[in-house]
Structure formats: C-alpha cells, structure tokens
Amino acid sequence: MNTRHEPVNGLSVDVEDWFQVGAFETVIDRESWGTLTDRVERNCAEILRLFSEAGVKGTFFTLGWIAERHPEMMRRIAAEGHEIASHGWDHERVFRLGAEGFAQDIARARKAIEDACGVAVKGYRAPSFSIDARTPWAFEVLAEQGYAYSSSVAPIVHDHYGWREAPRFAFHPLAGSDFVEIPVTTAHFAGRRLAAGGGGFFRVLPYGFSRWAIRQVNGEDRRPAVFYFHPWEIDPGQPRVAHAPLRSRLRHYTNLGVMESKLVRLIGDFRWGRMDELAAREAARAEALAA
Ligand SMILES: [Zn+2]
C-alpha cells in the first residue's frame, strides 16, 4: 500500500463532545451542555499527537458551540497545518432547521469558528449527515454563504440518516457553480451499499472490514475515500450516560479502548489529506469530465 498512484483520501474529525452526539439527544438537554465535563480538549490534543506522529494532515469539522469555548485549541489545530471547517452550531440536524434556520445556524457557527482560529472556513459537514432528499435548499444556502464544499451526504439507507439516491462520489449539486459535495464513503457488498467511512462500521467491526472497503474504493472504483471519526471515540475515560437507551449505549461505548490503535493502522495503510484539498481536486476532475 501507500504507493504513489493511489488516491489521497480525505481524513476528517467531527469535533463535538461526548454529550453532543445524536445518540444521546433524547436524554441530554442542550441547556445542560455547559455544566458537563469537558473532554474535547484532551481528546483533540491526543488526535493532534497521533496525526503529528503519522505525519498526516486532516480536516476538523467543528461545532460553533465548541469553537467559542476553546479558542486556544482551535488556533493550535490550525497552526499544526490542519483545516478548520464547520459542523454547524449545536448539532441540530439540517432537515429539522428548515432553510432559514439553517442559514442562521451556519452563519453563527462560522463566525464563532473564524473568531476563534482566525482562519476562513470553506467547508461544512452536516450533523449526522442530515443533508438529504428533505433539504433541497441546503446546498444553495451553503454556496450563498461562500462555502466551497460540503461533505454532508450519506448515500445509503440507515436508521438515523441517509439519501439513497445521491451519487457515491463527489458531485456538483448546483448548476453553474463550482460548489462540490463529497459524500461519505460507501462500499458495495452483496448488492448493497454500506456506509464504510467511519462511525460504527469502523469502530465496532474488525479493522479488516474497513481496510477491505477503502481498498475497494481506491482500487476498483479508483476514487478517494472520505473517512470521519469523533474525539470521544478515542476516550474510554469519558463519563457514562446511564439513563440512555440500551441501543444508544451499545452504539456509543463499544470498542472505545481499541479505537486509537485501529486509527494508527488505518492512517498507515492508506494516503490521507485535508478535505479542502480533496474538494479542489474533485472539482477540477468534474470540470475535466464536463469539458
Ligand atoms: Zn457530529
């Protein structure tokens, strides 16, 4: 692996704390977030160490709520050569916000992030991949606000998210615009599409499944993969939410202790880079095809 002709894949971190995940939203009120134990700072420092040791750069899609409270952390991420992008204000899903609420959400998040780190935000990832068939206005709003790309679509069916009809690889959703959407990686297996770019697929299943999926994308499809994970996924010491539904707890707490060693393998087995650079290459490729 790591040969020169293989595509450079997109490496991304969705920066949110353990209490902000979709799995716990029914049991942890947004109002209480400010009172809960902060783990994101410690976990991001660990991710920066890991990336630095491996010599890779990536993109940190950060909640505005987090950026506002951690300006020093944001400046450090940017100073180490990583891209800072937006994950929205407080993890509300796009299809729940509506067009106007969405415009306000991403403007507020962007201001908080840019104020914190002093670097312009060009990329966006929707909370829980919530740009789908219900949000035909979302890309237009992003382009209007000057975003260059989004990585917010999961082209699959899943119990929490998914837009089955969306393309598997980068596409221009707006006619006459360079704006590009880069969906999260899927693999095909036994006639089905699987979300293979992170989440439970990576953390819960043996590492070999992810290696197989990314090899399929890089090799058979000859396209870059997009991978994501969260700071809380490398943190076995995070506070436990005892009153959450069993299914949510299973999904959240499985294999936290082995995540870091899996990540090290993944980073070593493939080529990785920032999402903005991937977006620029994908936009150029789409133009070349259209010409
Ligand atoms: Zn998220």
PDB file of N, CA and C and ligand atoms in Angstrom, residues 14-16 20-22 61 63 87 91 125-129 228 230 232, ligand 1:
ATOM      1  N   ASP A  14     -14.960  14.992  13.326  1.00  0.00           N
ATOM      2  CA  ASP A  14     -16.129  15.805  13.655  1.00  0.00           C
ATOM      3  C   ASP A  14     -16.002  16.203  15.119  1.00  0.00           C
ATOM      4  N   VAL A  15     -15.645  17.485  15.348  1.00  0.00           N
ATOM      5  CA  VAL A  15     -15.283  17.920  16.696  1.00  0.00           C
ATOM      6  C   VAL A  15     -16.528  18.303  17.499  1.00  0.00           C
ATOM      7  N   GLU A  16     -16.905  17.367  18.367  1.00  0.00           N
ATOM      8  CA  GLU A  16     -18.030  17.551  19.285  1.00  0.00           C
ATOM      9  C   GLU A  16     -17.700  16.749  20.521  1.00  0.00           C
ATOM     10  N   GLN A  20     -22.779  15.614  23.098  1.00  0.00           N
ATOM     11  CA  GLN A  20     -23.447  16.295  21.977  1.00  0.00           C
ATOM     12  C   GLN A  20     -23.852  15.368  20.848  1.00  0.00           C
ATOM     13  N   VAL A  21     -23.662  14.089  21.027  1.00  0.00           N
ATOM     14  CA  VAL A  21     -23.925  13.147  19.933  1.00  0.00           C
ATOM     15  C   VAL A  21     -25.426  12.881  19.786  1.00  0.00           C
ATOM     16  N   GLY A  22     -25.812  12.575  18.558  1.00  0.00           N
ATOM     17  CA  GLY A  22     -27.208  12.301  18.256  1.00  0.00           C
ATOM     18  C   GLY A  22     -27.793  11.183  19.122  1.00  0.00           C
ATOM     19  N   PHE A  61     -13.971  19.303  11.370  1.00  0.00           N
ATOM     20  CA  PHE A  61     -15.307  19.910  11.254  1.00  0.00           C
ATOM     21  C   PHE A  61     -15.797  20.162  12.683  1.00  0.00           C
ATOM     22  N   LEU A  63     -18.042  22.131  15.821  1.00  0.00           N
ATOM     23  CA  LEU A  63     -19.264  22.832  16.203  1.00  0.00           C
ATOM     24  C   LEU A  63     -18.905  24.256  16.621  1.00  0.00           C
ATOM     25  N   HIS A  87     -19.119  22.307  11.529  1.00  0.00           N
ATOM     26  CA  HIS A  87     -20.044  21.191  11.765  1.00  0.00           C
ATOM     27  C   HIS A  87     -21.379  21.740  12.277  1.00  0.00           C
ATOM     28  N   HIS A  91     -25.230  21.089  16.579  1.00  0.00           N
ATOM     29  CA  HIS A  91     -25.537  19.723  16.148  1.00  0.00           C
ATOM     30  C   HIS A  91     -27.011  19.469  15.871  1.00  0.00           C
ATOM     31  N   ARG A 125     -19.729  20.166   7.244  1.00  0.00           N
ATOM     32  CA  ARG A 125     -20.311  18.825   7.363  1.00  0.00           C
ATOM     33  C   ARG A 125     -21.557  18.892   8.219  1.00  0.00           C
ATOM     34  N   ALA A 126     -22.670  18.425   7.673  1.00  0.00           N
ATOM     35  CA  ALA A 126     -23.936  18.454   8.392  1.00  0.00           C
ATOM     36  C   ALA A 126     -23.908  17.473   9.572  1.00  0.00           C
ATOM     37  N   PRO A 127     -24.462  17.872  10.719  1.00  0.00           N
ATOM     38  CA  PRO A 127     -24.605  16.949  11.847  1.00  0.00           C
ATOM     39  C   PRO A 127     -25.359  15.698  11.388  1.00  0.00           C
ATOM     40  N   SER A 128     -24.832  14.533  11.741  1.00  0.00           N
ATOM     41  CA  SER A 128     -25.472  13.253  11.396  1.00  0.00           C
ATOM     42  C   SER A 128     -25.802  13.131   9.898  1.00  0.00           C
ATOM     43  N   PHE A 129     -24.946  13.682   9.040  1.00  0.00           N
ATOM     44  CA  PHE A 129     -25.136  13.589   7.575  1.00  0.00           C
ATOM     45  C   PHE A 129     -26.586  13.896   7.192  1.00  0.00           C
ATOM     46  N   TYR A 228     -14.276   9.587   8.595  1.00  0.00           N
ATOM     47  CA  TYR A 228     -14.519  10.507   9.722  1.00  0.00           C
ATOM     48  C   TYR A 228     -14.539   9.745  11.036  1.00  0.00           C
ATOM     49  N   HIS A 230     -14.764  10.785  15.683  1.00  0.00           N
ATOM     50  CA  HIS A 230     -15.046  11.819  16.681  1.00  0.00           C
ATOM     51  C   HIS A 230     -14.033  11.752  17.829  1.00  0.00           C
ATOM     52  N   TRP A 232     -14.542  11.821  20.994  1.00  0.00           N
ATOM     53  CA  TRP A 232     -14.995  10.938  22.089  1.00  0.00           C
ATOM     54  C   TRP A 232     -14.768   9.460  21.777  1.00  0.00           C
TER      55      TRP A 232
HETATM   56 ZN    ZN B   1     -21.495  15.218  14.619  1.00  0.00          ZN
END
